[in-house]
Coordinates of C-alpha atoms in Angstrom, one line a residue:
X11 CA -11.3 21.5 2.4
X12 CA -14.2 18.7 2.7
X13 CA -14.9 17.0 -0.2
X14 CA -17.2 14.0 -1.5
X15 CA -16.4 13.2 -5.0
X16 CA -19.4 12.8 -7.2
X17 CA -20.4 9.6 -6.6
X18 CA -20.0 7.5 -9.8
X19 CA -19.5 3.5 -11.1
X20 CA -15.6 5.1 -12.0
X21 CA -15.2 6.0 -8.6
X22 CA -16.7 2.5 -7.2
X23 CA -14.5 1.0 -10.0
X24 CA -11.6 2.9 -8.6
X25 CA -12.3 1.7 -4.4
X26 CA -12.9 -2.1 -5.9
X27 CA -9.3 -1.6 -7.7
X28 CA -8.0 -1.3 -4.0
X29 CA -9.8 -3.8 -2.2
X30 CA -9.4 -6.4 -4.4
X31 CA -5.4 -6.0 -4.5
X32 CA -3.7 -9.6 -4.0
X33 CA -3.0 -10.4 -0.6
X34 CA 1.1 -11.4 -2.5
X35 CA 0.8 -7.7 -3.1
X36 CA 0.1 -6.3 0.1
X37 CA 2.7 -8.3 2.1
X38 CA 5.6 -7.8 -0.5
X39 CA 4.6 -3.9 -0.2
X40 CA 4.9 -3.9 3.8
X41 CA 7.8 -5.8 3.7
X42 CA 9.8 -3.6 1.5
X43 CA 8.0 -0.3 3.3
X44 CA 9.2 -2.2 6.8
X45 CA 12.8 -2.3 5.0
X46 CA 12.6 1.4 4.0
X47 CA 10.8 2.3 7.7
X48 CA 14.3 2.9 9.3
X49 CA 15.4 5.6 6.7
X50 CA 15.4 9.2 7.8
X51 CA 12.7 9.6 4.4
X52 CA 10.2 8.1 6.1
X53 CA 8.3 10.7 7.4
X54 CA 8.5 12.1 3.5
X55 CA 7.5 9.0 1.9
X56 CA 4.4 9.1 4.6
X57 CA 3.3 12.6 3.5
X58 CA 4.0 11.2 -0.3
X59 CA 1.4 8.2 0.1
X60 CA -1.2 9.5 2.8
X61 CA -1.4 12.9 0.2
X62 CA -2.1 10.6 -3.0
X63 CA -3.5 7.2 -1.7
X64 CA -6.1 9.4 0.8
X65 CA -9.5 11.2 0.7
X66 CA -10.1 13.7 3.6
X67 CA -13.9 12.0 3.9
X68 CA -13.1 8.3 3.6
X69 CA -11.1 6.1 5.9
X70 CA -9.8 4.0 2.5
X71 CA -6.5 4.2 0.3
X72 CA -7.4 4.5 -3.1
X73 CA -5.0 4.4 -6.6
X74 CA -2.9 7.3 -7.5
X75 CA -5.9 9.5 -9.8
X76 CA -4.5 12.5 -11.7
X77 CA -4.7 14.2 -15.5
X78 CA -3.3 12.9 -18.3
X79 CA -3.6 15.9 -20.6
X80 CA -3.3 19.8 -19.7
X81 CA -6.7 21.2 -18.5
X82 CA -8.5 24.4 -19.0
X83 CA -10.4 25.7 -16.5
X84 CA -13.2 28.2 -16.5
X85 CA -14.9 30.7 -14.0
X86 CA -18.9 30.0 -14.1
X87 CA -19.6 32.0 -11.3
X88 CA -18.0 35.1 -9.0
X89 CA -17.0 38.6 -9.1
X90 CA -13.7 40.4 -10.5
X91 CA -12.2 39.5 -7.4
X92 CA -12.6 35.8 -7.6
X93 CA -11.7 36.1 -10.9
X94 CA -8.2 37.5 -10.2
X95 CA -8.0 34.7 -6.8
X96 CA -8.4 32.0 -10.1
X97 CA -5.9 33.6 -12.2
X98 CA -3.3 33.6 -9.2
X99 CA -3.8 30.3 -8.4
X100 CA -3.1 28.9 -11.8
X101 CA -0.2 31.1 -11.6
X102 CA 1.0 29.4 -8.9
X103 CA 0.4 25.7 -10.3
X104 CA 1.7 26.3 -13.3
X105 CA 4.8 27.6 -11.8
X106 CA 5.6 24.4 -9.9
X107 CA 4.3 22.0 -13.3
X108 CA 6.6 24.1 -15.5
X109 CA 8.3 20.9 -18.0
X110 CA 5.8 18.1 -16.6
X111 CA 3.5 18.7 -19.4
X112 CA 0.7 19.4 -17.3
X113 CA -0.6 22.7 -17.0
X114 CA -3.9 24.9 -16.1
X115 CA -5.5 27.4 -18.8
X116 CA -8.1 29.6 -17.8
X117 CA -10.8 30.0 -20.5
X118 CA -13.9 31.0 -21.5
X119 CA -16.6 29.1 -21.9
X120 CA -16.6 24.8 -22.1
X121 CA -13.8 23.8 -20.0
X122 CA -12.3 20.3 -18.1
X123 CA -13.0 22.2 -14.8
X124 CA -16.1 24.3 -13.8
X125 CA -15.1 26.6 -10.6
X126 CA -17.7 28.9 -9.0
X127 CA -17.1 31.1 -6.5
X128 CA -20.3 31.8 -4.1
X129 CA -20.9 33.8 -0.8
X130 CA -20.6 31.8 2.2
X131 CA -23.8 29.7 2.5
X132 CA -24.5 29.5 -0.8
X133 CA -22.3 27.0 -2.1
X134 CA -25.6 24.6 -2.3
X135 CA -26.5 26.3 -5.3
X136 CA -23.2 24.8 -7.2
X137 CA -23.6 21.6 -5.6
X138 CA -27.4 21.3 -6.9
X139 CA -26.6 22.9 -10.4
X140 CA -23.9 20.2 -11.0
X141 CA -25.0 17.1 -8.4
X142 CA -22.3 17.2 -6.5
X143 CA -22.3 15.5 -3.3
X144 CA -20.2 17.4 -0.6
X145 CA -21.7 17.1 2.7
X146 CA -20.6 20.1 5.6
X147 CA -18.3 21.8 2.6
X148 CA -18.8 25.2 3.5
X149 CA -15.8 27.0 2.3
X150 CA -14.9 24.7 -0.4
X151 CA -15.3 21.4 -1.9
X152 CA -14.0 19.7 -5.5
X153 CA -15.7 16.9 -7.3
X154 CA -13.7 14.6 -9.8
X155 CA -15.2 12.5 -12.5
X156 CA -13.1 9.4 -13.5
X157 CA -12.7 7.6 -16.8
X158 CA -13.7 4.3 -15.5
X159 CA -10.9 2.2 -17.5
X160 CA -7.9 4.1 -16.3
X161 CA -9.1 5.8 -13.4
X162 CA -7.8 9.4 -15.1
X163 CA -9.9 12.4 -14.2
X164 CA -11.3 13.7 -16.9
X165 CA -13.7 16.6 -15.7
X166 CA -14.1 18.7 -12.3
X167 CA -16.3 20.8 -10.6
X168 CA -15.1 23.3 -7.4
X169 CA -16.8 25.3 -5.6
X170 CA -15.4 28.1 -3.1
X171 CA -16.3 30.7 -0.8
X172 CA -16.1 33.8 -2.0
X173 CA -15.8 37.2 -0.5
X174 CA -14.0 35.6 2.5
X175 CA -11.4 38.4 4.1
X176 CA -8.0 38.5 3.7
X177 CA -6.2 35.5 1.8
X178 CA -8.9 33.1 2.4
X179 CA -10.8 32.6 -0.5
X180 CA -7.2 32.7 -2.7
X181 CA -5.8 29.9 -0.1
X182 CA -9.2 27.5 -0.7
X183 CA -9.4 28.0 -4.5
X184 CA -5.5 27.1 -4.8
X185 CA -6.1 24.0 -2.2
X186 CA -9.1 23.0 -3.9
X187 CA -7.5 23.2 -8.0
X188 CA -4.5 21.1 -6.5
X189 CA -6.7 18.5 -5.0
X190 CA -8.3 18.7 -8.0
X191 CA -4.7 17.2 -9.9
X192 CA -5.1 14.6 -8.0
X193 CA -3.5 15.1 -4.0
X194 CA -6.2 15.1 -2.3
X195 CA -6.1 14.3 0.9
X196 CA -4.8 16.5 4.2
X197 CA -2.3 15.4 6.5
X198 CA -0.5 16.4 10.0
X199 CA 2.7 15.9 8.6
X200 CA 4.3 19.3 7.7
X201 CA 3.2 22.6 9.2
X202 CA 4.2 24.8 5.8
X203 CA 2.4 21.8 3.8
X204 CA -0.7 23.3 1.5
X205 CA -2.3 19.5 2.4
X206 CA -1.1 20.3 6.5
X207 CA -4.4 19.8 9.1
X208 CA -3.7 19.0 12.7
X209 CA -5.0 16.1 14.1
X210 CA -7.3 18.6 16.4
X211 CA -8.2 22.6 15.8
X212 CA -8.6 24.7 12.9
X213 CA -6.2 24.5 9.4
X214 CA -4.3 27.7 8.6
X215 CA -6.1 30.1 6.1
X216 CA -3.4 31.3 4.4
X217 CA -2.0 28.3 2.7
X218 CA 0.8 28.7 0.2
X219 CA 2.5 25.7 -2.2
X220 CA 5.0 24.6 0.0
X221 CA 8.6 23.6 -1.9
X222 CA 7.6 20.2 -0.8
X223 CA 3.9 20.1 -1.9
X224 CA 5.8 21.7 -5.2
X225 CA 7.5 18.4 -5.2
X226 CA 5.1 16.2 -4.9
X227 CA 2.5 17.7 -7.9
X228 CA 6.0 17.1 -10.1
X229 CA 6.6 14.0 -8.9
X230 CA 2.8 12.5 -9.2
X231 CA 3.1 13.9 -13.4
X232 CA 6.4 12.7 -13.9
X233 CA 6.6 9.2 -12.4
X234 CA 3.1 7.8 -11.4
X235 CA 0.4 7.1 -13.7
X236 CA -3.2 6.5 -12.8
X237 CA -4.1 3.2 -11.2
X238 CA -0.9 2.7 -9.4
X239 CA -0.6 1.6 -5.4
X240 CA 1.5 2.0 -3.0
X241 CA 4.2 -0.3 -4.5
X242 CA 4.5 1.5 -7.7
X243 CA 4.6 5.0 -5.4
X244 CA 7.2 3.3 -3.2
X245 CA 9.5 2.1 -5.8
X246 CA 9.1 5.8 -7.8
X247 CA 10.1 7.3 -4.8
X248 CA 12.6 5.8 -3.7
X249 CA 14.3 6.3 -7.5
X250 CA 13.2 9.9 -7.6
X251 CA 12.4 11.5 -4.7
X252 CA 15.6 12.3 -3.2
X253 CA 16.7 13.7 -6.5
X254 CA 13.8 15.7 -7.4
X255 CA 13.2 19.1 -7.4
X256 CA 10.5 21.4 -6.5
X257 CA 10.6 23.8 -9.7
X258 CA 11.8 23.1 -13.1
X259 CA 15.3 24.0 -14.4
X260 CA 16.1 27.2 -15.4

């Protein structure tokens, strides 16, 4: 779903961080992804850095951002039925985080993430109440606040659609918490992918965690820290990925 993350000097810090990479660094990282381009993982390791590196409303690459503690999450706004779309969706998370040491808790009251869940139209009423900037998100938007040193996120507000028929509303809160972790960008790559958006027409509504996108959430919290690049995603994936798996042992 379209998102603008709360426009903040952590998130300026966080686009300088990128720009200003040495130019050394940007050639030995093409040269060693031009070595790797040949191997049949390539269309993975694409999915692996457009998903983390992107934003869906900017045309930059940005650090890996992503929790560094477990976060609790509360419901500020929507009916019983939201409630239970919240509750699943952590469910579902927490099932694919199981021994990363990262996990969602849904609570009452003062929580990392505020999530509202608003009849279509009416999401302006979260964006204003918490100054979120999210131009055109209708159905769904997130927005992240960094710490400015690490480039962490520390604190989240989401807003969704509720009342939405069928699966829908469940599919944009789940898609919108896991942006929240830190993939946040959508991708053509992979048709079952929670992050999948063709290039032109409409996104399917009932998304699910892929195995793959299960995958990727264990690989961001096991092996990549805030603040690194593409060189530090390369190198983790190319020492990890093809060994990693997309739920924890049993």
């Amino acid at each position: 779903m379209s998102n603008n993350p709360v426009k903040s000097p952590s998130c300026l810090l966080i686009a300088l961080a990128v720009f200003g990479m040495s130019v050394f660094g940007v050639i030995q990282y093409r040269d060693d992804r031009d070595r790797f381009s040949g191997h049949s993982r390539l269309r993975e390791f694409n999915f692996v850095l457009e998903v983390l590196t992107g934003q869906e409303t900017s045309a930059w690459s940005y650090p890996v951002t992503r929790w560094t503690h477990p976060a609790t999450v509360t419901v500020t706004h929507g009916d019983d039925a939201f409630r239970q779309d919240v509750t699943d969706a952590i469910h579902q998370i927490n099932n694919a985080l199981g021994g990363t040491g990262m996990n969602l808790s849904l609570v009452t009251g003062e929580a990392d993430i505020v999530i509202e869940g608003r009849p279509l139209g009416s999401l302006w009423k979260t964006k204003d109440k918490y100054g979120c900037e999210a131009e055109g998100a209708d159905y769904g938007f997130f927005c992240p606040i960094y710490n400015e040193k690490t480039g962490a996120t520390v604190k989240a507000v989401v807003g969704v659609a509720s009342g939405l028929p069928e699966q829908r509303t469940r599919s944009i809160v789940l898609e919108e918490l896991v942006q929240v972790l830190g993939p946040q960008n959508d991708v053509p790559h992979f048709t079952d992918s929670l992050f999948f958006e063709p290039d032109d027409g409409a996104p399917p509504w009932n998304k699910q965690l892929s195995h793959r996108d299960n995958k990727l959430l264990r690989f961001l919290y096991l092996h990549l820290e805030p603040g690194d690049g593409p060189k530090e995603i390369l190198a983790a994936f190319r020492k990890h990925w093809p060994t990693m798996a997309s739920h924890p042992p049993r």
